[in-house]
Every structure is written in structure tokens, then in C-alpha cells.
XYZ file of C-alpha atoms in Angstrom:
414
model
C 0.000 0.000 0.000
C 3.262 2.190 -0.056
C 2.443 2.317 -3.274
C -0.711 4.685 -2.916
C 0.802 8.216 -3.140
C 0.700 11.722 -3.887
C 2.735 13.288 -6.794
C 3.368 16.503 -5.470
C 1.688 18.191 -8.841
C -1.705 19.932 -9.839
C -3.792 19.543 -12.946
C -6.768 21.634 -14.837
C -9.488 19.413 -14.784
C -10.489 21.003 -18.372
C -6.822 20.737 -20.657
C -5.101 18.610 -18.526
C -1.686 21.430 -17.366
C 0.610 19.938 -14.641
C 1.262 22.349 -12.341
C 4.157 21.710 -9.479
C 2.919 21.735 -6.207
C 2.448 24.425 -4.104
C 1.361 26.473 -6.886
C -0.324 29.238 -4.810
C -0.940 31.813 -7.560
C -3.538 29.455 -8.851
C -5.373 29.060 -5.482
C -8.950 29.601 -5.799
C -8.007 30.974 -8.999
C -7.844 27.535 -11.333
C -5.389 27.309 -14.776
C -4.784 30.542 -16.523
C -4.827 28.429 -19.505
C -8.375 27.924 -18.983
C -9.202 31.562 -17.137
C -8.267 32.870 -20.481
C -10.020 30.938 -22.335
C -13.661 32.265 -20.884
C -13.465 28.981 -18.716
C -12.110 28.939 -15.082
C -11.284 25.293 -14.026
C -10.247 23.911 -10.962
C -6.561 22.384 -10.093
C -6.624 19.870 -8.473
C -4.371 16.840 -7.112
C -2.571 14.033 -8.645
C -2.212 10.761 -6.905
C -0.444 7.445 -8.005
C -3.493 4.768 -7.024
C -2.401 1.044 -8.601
C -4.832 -1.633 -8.262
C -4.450 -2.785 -5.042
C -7.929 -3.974 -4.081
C -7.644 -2.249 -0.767
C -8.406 1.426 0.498
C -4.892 2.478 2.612
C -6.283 3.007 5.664
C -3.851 4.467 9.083
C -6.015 4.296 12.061
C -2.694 5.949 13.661
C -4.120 9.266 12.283
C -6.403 11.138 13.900
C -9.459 12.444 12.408
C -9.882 12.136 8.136
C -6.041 11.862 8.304
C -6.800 8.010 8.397
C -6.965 8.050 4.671
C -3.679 10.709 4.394
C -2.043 8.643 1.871
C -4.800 10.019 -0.761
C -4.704 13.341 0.475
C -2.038 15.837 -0.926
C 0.167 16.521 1.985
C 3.844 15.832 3.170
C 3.755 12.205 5.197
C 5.923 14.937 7.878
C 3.029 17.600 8.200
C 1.566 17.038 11.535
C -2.265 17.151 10.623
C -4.563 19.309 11.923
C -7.468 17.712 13.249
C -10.480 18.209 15.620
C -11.756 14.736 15.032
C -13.487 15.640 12.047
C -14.981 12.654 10.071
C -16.351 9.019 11.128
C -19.843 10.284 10.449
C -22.953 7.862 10.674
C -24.838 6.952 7.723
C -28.239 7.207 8.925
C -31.260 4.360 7.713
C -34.153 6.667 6.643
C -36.551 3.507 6.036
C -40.090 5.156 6.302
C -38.619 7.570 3.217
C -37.269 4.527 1.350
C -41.163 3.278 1.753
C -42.538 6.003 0.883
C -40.978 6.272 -2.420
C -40.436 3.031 -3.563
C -36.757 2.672 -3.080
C -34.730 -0.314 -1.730
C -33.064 2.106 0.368
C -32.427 5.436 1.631
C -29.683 7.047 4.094
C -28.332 10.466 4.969
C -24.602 10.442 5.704
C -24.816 12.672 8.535
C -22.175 15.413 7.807
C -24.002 17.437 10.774
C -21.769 15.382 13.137
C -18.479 16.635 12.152
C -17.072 19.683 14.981
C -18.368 22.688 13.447
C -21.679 20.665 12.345
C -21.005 20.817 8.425
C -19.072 19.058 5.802
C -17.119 22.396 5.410
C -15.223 20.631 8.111
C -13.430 18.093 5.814
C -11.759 20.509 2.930
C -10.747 22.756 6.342
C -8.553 20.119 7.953
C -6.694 19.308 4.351
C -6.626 22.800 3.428
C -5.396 24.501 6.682
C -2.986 21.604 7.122
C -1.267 22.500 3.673
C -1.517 26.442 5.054
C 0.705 25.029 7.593
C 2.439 22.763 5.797
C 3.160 25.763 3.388
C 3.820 28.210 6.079
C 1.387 30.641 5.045
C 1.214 33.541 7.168
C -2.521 34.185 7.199
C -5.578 32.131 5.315
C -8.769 34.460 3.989
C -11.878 32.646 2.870
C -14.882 34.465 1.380
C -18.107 32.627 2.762
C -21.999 33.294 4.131
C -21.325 31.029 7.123
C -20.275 27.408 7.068
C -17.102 27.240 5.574
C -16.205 30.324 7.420
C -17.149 28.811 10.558
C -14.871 25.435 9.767
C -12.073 27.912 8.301
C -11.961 29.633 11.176
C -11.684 26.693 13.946
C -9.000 24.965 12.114
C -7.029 27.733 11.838
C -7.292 28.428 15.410
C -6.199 24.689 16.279
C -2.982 25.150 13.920
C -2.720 29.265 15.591
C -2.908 30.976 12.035
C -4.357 34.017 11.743
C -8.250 33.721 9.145
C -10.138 36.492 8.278
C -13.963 35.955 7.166
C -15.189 38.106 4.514
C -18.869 37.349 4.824
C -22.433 39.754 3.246
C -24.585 41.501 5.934
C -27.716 39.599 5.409
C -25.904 36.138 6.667
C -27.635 35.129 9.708
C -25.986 36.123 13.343
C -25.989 32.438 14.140
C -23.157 32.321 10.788
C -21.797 35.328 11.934
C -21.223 34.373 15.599
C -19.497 30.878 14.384
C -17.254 32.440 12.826
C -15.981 34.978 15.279
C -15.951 32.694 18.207
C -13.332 30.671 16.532
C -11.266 34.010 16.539
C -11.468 34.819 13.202
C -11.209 38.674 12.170
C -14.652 39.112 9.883
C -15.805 41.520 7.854
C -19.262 41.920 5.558
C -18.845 43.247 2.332
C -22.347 44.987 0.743
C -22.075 42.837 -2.536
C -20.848 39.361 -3.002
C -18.204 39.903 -5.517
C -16.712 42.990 -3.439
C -15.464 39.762 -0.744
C -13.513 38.530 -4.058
C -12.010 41.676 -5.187
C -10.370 42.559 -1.707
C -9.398 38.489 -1.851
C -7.562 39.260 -4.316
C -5.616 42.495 -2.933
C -5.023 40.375 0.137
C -3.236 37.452 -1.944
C -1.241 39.431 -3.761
C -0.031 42.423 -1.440
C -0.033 40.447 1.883
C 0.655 36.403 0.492
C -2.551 35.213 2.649
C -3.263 31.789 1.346
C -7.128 31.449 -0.343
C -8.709 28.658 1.211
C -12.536 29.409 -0.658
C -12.515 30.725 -4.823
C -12.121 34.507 -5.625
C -12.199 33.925 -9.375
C -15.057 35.616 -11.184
C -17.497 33.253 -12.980
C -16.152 30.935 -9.939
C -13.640 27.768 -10.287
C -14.098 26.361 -6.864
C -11.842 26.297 -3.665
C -8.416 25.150 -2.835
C -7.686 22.180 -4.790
C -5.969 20.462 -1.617
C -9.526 21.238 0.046
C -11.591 19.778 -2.216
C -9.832 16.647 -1.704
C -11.102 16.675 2.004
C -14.648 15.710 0.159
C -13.092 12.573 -1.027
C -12.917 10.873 2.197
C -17.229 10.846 2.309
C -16.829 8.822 -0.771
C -14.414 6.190 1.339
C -16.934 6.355 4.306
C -20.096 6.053 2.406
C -18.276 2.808 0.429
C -17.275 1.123 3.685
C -20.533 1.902 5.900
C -22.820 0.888 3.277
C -20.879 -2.363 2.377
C -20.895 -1.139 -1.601
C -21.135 1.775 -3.143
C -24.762 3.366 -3.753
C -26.286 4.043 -6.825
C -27.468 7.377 -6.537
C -25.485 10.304 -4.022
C -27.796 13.362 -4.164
C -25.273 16.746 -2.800
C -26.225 20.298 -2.261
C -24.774 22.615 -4.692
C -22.682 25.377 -5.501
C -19.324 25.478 -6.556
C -19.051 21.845 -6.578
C -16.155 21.518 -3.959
C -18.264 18.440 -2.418
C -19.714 17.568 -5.270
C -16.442 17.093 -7.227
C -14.424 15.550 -4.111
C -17.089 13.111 -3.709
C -16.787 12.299 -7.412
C -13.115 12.229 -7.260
C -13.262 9.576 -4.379
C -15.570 7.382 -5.789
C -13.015 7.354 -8.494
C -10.539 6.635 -6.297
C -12.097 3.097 -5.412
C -12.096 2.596 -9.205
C -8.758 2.712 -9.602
C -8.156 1.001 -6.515
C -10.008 -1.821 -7.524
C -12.116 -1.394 -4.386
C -15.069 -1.346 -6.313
C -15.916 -0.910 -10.433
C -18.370 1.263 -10.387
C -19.356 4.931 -9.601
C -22.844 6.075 -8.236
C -25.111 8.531 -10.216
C -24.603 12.205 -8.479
C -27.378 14.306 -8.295
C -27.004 18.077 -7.491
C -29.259 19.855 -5.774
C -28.987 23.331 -6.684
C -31.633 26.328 -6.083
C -31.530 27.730 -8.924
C -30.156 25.639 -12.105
C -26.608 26.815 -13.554
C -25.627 22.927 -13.457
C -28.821 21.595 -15.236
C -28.973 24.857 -17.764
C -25.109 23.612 -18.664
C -25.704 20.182 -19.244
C -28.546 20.983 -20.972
C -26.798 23.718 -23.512
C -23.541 21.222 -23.703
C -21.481 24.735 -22.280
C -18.662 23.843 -20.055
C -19.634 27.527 -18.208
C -22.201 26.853 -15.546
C -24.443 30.311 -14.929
C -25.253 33.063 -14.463
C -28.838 32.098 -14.201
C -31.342 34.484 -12.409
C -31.939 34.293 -8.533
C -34.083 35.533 -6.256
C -33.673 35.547 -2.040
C -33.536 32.107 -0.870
C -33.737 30.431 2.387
C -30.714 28.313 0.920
C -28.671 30.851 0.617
C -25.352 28.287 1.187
C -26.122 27.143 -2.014
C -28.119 30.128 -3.326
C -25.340 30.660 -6.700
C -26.438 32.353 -10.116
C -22.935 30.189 -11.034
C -21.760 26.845 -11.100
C -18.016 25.455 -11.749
C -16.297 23.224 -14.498
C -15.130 20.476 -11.297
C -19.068 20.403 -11.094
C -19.788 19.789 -14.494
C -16.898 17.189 -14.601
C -18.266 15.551 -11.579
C -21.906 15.532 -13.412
C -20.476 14.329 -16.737
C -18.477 11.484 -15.642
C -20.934 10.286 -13.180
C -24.033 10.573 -16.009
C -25.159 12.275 -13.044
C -28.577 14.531 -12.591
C -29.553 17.766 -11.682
C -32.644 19.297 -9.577
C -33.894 22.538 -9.029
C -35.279 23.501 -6.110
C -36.135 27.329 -5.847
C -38.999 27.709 -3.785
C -38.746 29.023 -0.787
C -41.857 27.576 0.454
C -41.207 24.481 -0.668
C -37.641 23.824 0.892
C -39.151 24.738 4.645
C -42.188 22.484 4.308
C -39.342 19.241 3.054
C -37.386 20.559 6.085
C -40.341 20.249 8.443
C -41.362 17.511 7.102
C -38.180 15.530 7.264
C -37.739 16.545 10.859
C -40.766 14.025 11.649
C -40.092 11.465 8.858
C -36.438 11.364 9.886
C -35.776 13.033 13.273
C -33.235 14.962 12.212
C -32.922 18.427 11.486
C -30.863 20.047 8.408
C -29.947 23.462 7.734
C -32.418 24.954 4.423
C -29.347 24.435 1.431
C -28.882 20.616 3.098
C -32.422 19.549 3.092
C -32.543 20.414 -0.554
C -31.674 17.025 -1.409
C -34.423 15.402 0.113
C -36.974 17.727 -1.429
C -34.557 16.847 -4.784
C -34.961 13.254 -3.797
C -39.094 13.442 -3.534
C -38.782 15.299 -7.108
C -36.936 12.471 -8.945
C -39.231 9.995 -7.467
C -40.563 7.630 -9.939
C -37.030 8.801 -12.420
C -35.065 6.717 -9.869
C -35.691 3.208 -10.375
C -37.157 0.598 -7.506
C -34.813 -0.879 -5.674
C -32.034 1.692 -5.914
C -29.729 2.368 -3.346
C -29.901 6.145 -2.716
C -27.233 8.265 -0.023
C -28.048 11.731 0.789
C -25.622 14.486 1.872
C -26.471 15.909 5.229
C -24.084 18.887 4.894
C -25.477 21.095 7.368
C -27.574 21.052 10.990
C -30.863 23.660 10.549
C -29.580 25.052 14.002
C -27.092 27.400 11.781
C -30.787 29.486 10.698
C -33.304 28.405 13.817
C -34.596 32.226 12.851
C -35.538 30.786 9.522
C -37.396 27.405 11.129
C -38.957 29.174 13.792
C -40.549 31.809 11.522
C -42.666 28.608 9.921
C -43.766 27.118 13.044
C -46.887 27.880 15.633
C -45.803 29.782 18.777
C -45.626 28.145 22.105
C -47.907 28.925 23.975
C -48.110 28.970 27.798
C -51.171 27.203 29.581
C -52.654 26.079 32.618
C -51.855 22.957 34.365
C -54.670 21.181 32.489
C -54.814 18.379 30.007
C -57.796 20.563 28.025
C -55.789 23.712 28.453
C -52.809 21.446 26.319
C -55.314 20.223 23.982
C -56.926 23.798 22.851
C -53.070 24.921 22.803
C -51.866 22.216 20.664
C -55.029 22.301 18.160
């Protein structure tokens, strides 16, 4: 298994460029090839996997670090971990019933320290920050992968600065600053890219989320963070699904995922890849696929309760991941809609995801009679709903206080 290893290089996912590793001009950036070619694409690792019919597993490592010999860092890096990973893949059998389908189960990413998948590329990537010596990471973000940014950098004592948008909730907000992270709101989205951008190049901060503009996608070394569900999901489930359905933006997790999958291809772990579905408010991915255009977006948008995944844009590493994966897309812009799935998975499920996460199971109830009985179906808990409780509560009957009687609870409850 000495064998499994990474080749300290970089490639576009689009025309194939090597790049030598570190490479930090191209953080968050992708290949200028590409960039000036109207199409920003993601670089991303480069690993030497022979058929070994075995994942390399070091439970010496704490944390996702158990897989480190498929992520892209120095075997001499210590890693820096807050036990991230591990998480359970939850049975949902009354949904399985309900629609027909030999199975159903959220891999609860809720679990992980800072309660979201963000968690995973934030160990990889702030261990290469440190690996790298980078004297500061930024990361532009409305909450979650602040929030992770921000408590890995204080376990490895680096200095992260959020640039966030007013109108993220104070719940995001809070996260983020309790880690000790210096944030900022900019008043438009793109402004948290242009001073990105100043911040690389006059101060060498290290990116650790995209500032390109249409978006590539995050810190290649990140992404690969996302591959490690893939390994989980695989081993948990005893084979690998047939359909993974993934809340979506820039496709970090969505192309990670992907990218581990693949990695138990080559392996020889398994021969085949599930069908990823994206879940995306408001369509770049499926008005791509549908044109054939390698450029995902801009579509229009409107406010959303998802506003995680609430992107006018998609990425090339999401198309890729779509492509190879003959994978589907769902919209799912109503407002209305996504808090009544939330709701209602809360008493189908008894578990409660944040607005962007529970778009896959309202994605899930749309493709119902596309996905065929009997399918094997794993969906992406990325979030915990107690990031926007605001959000919940404002759909929900007050509480109401009453007197010590059973028909005083009764005309309460309804």
C-alpha cells in the first residue's frame, strides 16, 4: 500500500496542465490556460493509485487523516485535526417506503465539529496552510465554511479572516468569530472577491474558498477533504450506492465526492461509480448540461432560504463531476417548498438540516418515480438547521403557555 501516493503536482481538470505543487498563484483561482479561455477550471491533485484492491487506511491518524495517503500533503506535516470525520450513515426507512426505493440514508455530515461538511476541505486545506507556512488564510463565505475555516485555523494558531455579506444570519456570523477569526461583511458578493484578491497578492494570505469571477471552486488540496465521504459512504454501506444526491454550488463536495468514488475505481475497491445528483436552487448545473457549455451560470436568482447554495454560477469540477458520473440535476427554488421538506423531514427522519442541506431530500421526492425501484440512494447531510433556527422558527406555531390542564394542552396544541 506504499504504493498509494501523492505526486506533489496539480492539474486543470479542463486541458489537462501539470502544475508543481504548491502552486499558490492558482489558489482559488484555477489554470490561466483555462481563465483565459472564458473557462475557469479547478486544479486539483494528482495521486499514483495502482490496483491494489484495498483502500490504505492508518487508524494511527487522527481524524480524516486516516486516509492521508490520498490526500495531498507531506507524510511529515503534523495534521490538523479536531476529530473531524467518522460520520454515521443514517437508515431513513419510512422515506425509502414512501418512495419506492430499496433504500435510503443520509450520511450525517451534521456530526463533524463545526456541524457541516465544510469541516473536511478545512482540515486538508489549513494543514497545507501550515504545511506551506502561510502567514494568514482568507476565505470568502456566508457562514459554514467560514465557521470550519476559522476553527482549524485556530487549532494550527494561524491568523483567518472571514469576509462574509450583511444579510448572513448572526448564528453564521457568531461561528465564525468565536473561533477568533477577524470578519468583515462586504455589501455585494463579488466585493469579498475583489479585496481576496488584494489580500493574496499584497499580503501572500493563502485562499482557502474561490475569488475567481465566474467561480472555479476552492483550494484544490480542500476539495480533496470531500473525497474521504466517498471512502466512508463505500465502507458503511458495504458497496457503493447508486445514486449520491449533494447540495450545490461550486461543486467543492460535489467534485471531491466524485473524485473519491473514483478513487475506489482505480483502486479496484469497487468498479463502479454512483449517479450524483445536485441539488442546486436555482439551475446553472442543469442549464449547462442541458446547452452542452462547459460555463455553468449566471442564471437568475431571487432571495432564498438556501442561501449556502443560493449561486447564479456553477463550476467546471461540477460539471466534470456531473459528466463522468451521467449524473442529474434538480432545481429547487422555492422558498416555500424547501421549509415544508425541512419540516417535514424533521418528523419522517428526526433529524434536522440546515435549508441548502435539506434540498436534497426535497430533490430526492422530485426524482421519485425517475429513480428506479430498488435503488440504493445516499443523501448528503451537509449542514444542521440550528445554523438558521430564525428561519425554522418563523414557519412554526408559537408556544404557547397554559394552565396545568390536560384541556388547556389540547386547545393549545389544536
Amino acid at each position: 500500500m506504499s504504493d498509494v501516493r501523492y505526486l506533489g503536482r496539480l492539474t486543470c481538470l479542463r486541458c489537462g496542465t501539470a502544475y508543481p505543487d504548491p502552486s499558490v498563484a492558482l489558489m482559488g483561482r484555477g489554470c490561466p490556460a483555462c481563465e483565459r479561455d472564458g473557462v475557469p477550471a479547478n486544479v486539483l491533485p494528482d495521486y499514483e493509485l495502482p490496483a491494489i484492491g484495498a483502500l490504505p487506511v492508518d487508524d494511527g491518524q487522527p481524524g480524516l487523516f486516516r486516509y492521508r495517503a490520498l490526500l495531498p500533503l507531506s507524510q511529515e506535516t503534523p495534521a490538523v485535526s479536531l476529530g473531524e470525520g467518522g460520520t454515521p450513515l443514517v437508515a431513513l426507512p419510512r422515506t425509502a417506503e414512501r418512495l419506492g426505493l430499496a433504500s435510503v440514508h443520509l450520511k450525517d455530515e451534521t456530526r463533524n465539529p463545526t456541524w457541516s461538511y465544510k469541516d473536511r476541505l478545512a482540515a486538508v486545506a489549513v494543514t497545507k496552510a501550515a504545511e506551506l507556512g502561510a502567514p494568514a488564510v482568507v476565505v470568502a463565505s456566508t457562514g459554514n465554511h467560514g465557521a470550519a475555516v476559522a476553527a482549524y485555523a485556530a487549532r494550527a494558531g494561524l491568523r483567518c479572516v472571514v469576509l462574509t455579506v450583511a444579510s448572513v444570519p448572526d448564528t453564521m456570523k457568531t461561528l465564525m468569530q468565536v473561533y477568533g477569526a477577524g470578519v468583515v461583511a462586504l455589501e455585494r458578493h463579488t466585493d469579498r472577491w475583489v479585496l481576496m484578491r488584494r489580500l493574496i497578492e499584497e499580503r501572500g494570505w493563502l485562499p482557502l474558498s474561490g475569488h475567481a469571477s465566474p467561480p472555479a471552486g476552492s483550494l484544490g488540496y480542500g476539495v480533496d477533504g470531500y473525497k474521504t465521504i466517498a471512502y466512508e459512504i463505500a465502507a458503511q454501506l458495504g458497496r457503493v450506492p447508486d445514486y449520491v444526491v449533494v447540495p450545490v454550488s461550486y461543486g467543492d463536495g460535489l467534485a471531491g465526492i466524485w473524485r473519491g468514488f473514483a478513487d475506489l475505481v482505480a483502486l479496484g475497491v469497487t468498479d463502479r461509480l454512483p449517479r450524483l445528483v445536485a441539488a442546486e436552487p436555482f439551475g446553472p448545473y442543469g442549464d449547462a448540461l442541458a446547452k452542452g457549455a462547459d460555463v455553468a451560470g449566471p442564471v437568475p436568482v431571487t432571495p432564498s432560504v438556501a442561501f449556502s447554495t443560493a449561486s447564479p454560477f456553477g463550476t467546471y469540477q461540477g460539471l466534470a463531476a456531473l459528466r463522468a458520473t451521467d449524473g442529474l440535476t434538480v432545481g429547487v427554488p422555492d422558498n416555500d417548498r424547501i421549509m415544508d421538506a425541512q419540516r417535514r423531514f424533521g418528523r419522517e427522519a428526526g433529524l434536522y438540516l440546515e435549508a441548502s442541506s435539506i434540498t436534497t431530500f426535497a430533490a430526492l421526492e422530485e426524482l421519485a418515480g425517475r429513480v428506479p425501484a430498488g435503488s440504493d440512494v445516499v443523501l448528503i447531510g451537509s449542514s444542521t438547521g440550528l445554523k438558521d433556527v430564525g428561519a425554522t422558527a418563523a414557519g412554526l406555531r408559537p408556544v404557547q403557555v397554559v394552565e396545568p390542564t390536560p384541556d388547556a394542552m389540547d386547545r393549545a396544541l389544536g
